[in-house]
Coordinates of C-alpha atoms in Angstrom, one line a residue:
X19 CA 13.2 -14.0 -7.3
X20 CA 10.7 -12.2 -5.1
X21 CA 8.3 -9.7 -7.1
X22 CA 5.7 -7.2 -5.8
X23 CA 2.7 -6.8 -8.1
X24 CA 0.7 -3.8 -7.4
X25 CA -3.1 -3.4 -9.4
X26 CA -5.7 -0.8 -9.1
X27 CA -4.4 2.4 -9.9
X28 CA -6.2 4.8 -12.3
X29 CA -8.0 8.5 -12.6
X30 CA -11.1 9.3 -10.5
X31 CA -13.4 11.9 -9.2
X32 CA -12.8 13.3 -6.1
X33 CA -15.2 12.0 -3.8
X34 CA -14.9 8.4 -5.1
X35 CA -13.0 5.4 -4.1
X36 CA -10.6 2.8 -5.5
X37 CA -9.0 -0.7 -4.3
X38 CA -5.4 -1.1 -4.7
X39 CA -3.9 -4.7 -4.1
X40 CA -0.5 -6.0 -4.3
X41 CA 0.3 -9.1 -4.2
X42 CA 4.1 -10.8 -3.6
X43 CA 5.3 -13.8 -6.2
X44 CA 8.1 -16.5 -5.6
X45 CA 9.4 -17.6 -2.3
X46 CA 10.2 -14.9 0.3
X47 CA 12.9 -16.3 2.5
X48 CA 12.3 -15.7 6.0
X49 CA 9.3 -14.2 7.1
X50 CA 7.1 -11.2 6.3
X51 CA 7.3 -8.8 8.9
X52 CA 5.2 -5.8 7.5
X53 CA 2.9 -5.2 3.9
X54 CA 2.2 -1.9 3.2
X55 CA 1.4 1.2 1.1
X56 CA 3.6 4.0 0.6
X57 CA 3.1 6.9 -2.0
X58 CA 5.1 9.8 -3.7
X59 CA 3.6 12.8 -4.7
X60 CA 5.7 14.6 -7.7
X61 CA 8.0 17.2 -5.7
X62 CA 7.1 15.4 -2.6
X63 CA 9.4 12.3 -0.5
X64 CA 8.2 9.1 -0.4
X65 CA 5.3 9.0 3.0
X66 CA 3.9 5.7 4.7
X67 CA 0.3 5.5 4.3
X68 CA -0.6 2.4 5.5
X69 CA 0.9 -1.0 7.3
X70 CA 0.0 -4.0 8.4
X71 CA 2.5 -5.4 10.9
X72 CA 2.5 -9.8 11.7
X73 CA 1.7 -9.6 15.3
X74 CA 0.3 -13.3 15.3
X75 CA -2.9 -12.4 15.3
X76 CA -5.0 -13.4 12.2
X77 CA -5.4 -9.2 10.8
X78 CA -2.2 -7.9 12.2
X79 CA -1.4 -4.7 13.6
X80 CA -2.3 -1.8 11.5
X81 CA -0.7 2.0 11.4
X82 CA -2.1 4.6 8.9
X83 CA -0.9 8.3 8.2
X84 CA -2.8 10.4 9.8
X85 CA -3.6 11.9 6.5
X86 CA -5.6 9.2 5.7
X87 CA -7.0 8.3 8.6
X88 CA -11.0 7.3 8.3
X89 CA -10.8 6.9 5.0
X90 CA -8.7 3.6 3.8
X91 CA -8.4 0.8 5.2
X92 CA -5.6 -1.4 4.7
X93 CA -6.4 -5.3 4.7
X94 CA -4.6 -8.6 4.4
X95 CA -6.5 -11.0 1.9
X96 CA -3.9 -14.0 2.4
X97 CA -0.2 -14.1 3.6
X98 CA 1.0 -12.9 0.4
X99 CA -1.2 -9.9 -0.7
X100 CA -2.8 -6.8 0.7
X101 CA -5.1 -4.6 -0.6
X102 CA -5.9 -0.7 -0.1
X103 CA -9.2 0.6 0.2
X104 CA -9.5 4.0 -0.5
X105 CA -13.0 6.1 0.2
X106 CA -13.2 9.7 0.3
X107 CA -10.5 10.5 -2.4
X108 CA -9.4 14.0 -2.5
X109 CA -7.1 15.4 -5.1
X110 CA -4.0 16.0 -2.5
X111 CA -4.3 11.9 -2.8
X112 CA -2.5 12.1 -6.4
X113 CA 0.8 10.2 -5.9
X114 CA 2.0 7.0 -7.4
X115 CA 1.5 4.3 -4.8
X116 CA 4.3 2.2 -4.0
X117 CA 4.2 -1.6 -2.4
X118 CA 6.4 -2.6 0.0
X119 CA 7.1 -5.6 2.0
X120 CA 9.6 -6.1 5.1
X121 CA 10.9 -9.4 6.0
X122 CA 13.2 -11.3 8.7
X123 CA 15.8 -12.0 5.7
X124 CA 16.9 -10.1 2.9
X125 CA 16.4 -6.9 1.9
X126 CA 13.1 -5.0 1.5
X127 CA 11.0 -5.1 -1.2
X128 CA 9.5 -2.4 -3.6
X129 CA 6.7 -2.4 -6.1
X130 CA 7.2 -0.3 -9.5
X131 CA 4.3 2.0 -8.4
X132 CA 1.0 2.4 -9.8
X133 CA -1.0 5.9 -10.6
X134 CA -3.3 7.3 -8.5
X135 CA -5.1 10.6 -10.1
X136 CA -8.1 12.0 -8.0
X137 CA -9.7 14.8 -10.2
X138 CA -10.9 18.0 -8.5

């Protein structure tokens, strides 16, 4: 059984950054399409804020929220886990951050989350 495992998440200063990586265990059947980032505010739907899309190129094709634009930078460290640089946190960053991988069989796959909490 496939399972996303997301790390990094904790309380920090507005201003600062933090890493958030996720990284997939067991055999994926088919191929990953996409690895990305999506987060939920409280009150707030579930928003994209960063993909990285297999285009055969080594890095992929990347698509950020505009939100966040300039300020994280979504990465692929090997076929199997990505990572989330975030710079320039601001407190409207809060959300819990969600994994998520896509793939050419089966269904999509979540994370359980992890807490980000940017302090004003």
């Amino acid at each position: 059984q496939v399972q996303l495992q997301e790390s990094g998440g904790g309380l920090v200063q507005a201003g600062r950054s933090l890493r958030l990586s996720c990284t997939a265990s067991g055999v994926i059947s088919g191929v990953i399409k996409t690895m990305g980032w999506y987060r939920q505010a409280p009150g707030k739907q579930r928003e994209l804020v960063a993909l990285i899309t297999k285009d055969g190129t080594r890095s992929g094709t990347t698509n950020y929220a505009d939100s966040v634009l300039g300020r994280f930078t979504i990465s692929r460290d090997h076929a199997k886990k990505v990572s989330l640089q975030m710079n320039s946190l601001k407190p409207e960053d809060t959300a819990v951050y969600y994994c998520n991988l896509q793939r050419t069989v089966g269904s999509e796959l979540w994370g359980q989350g992890t807490q980000v909490t940017v302090s004003s």
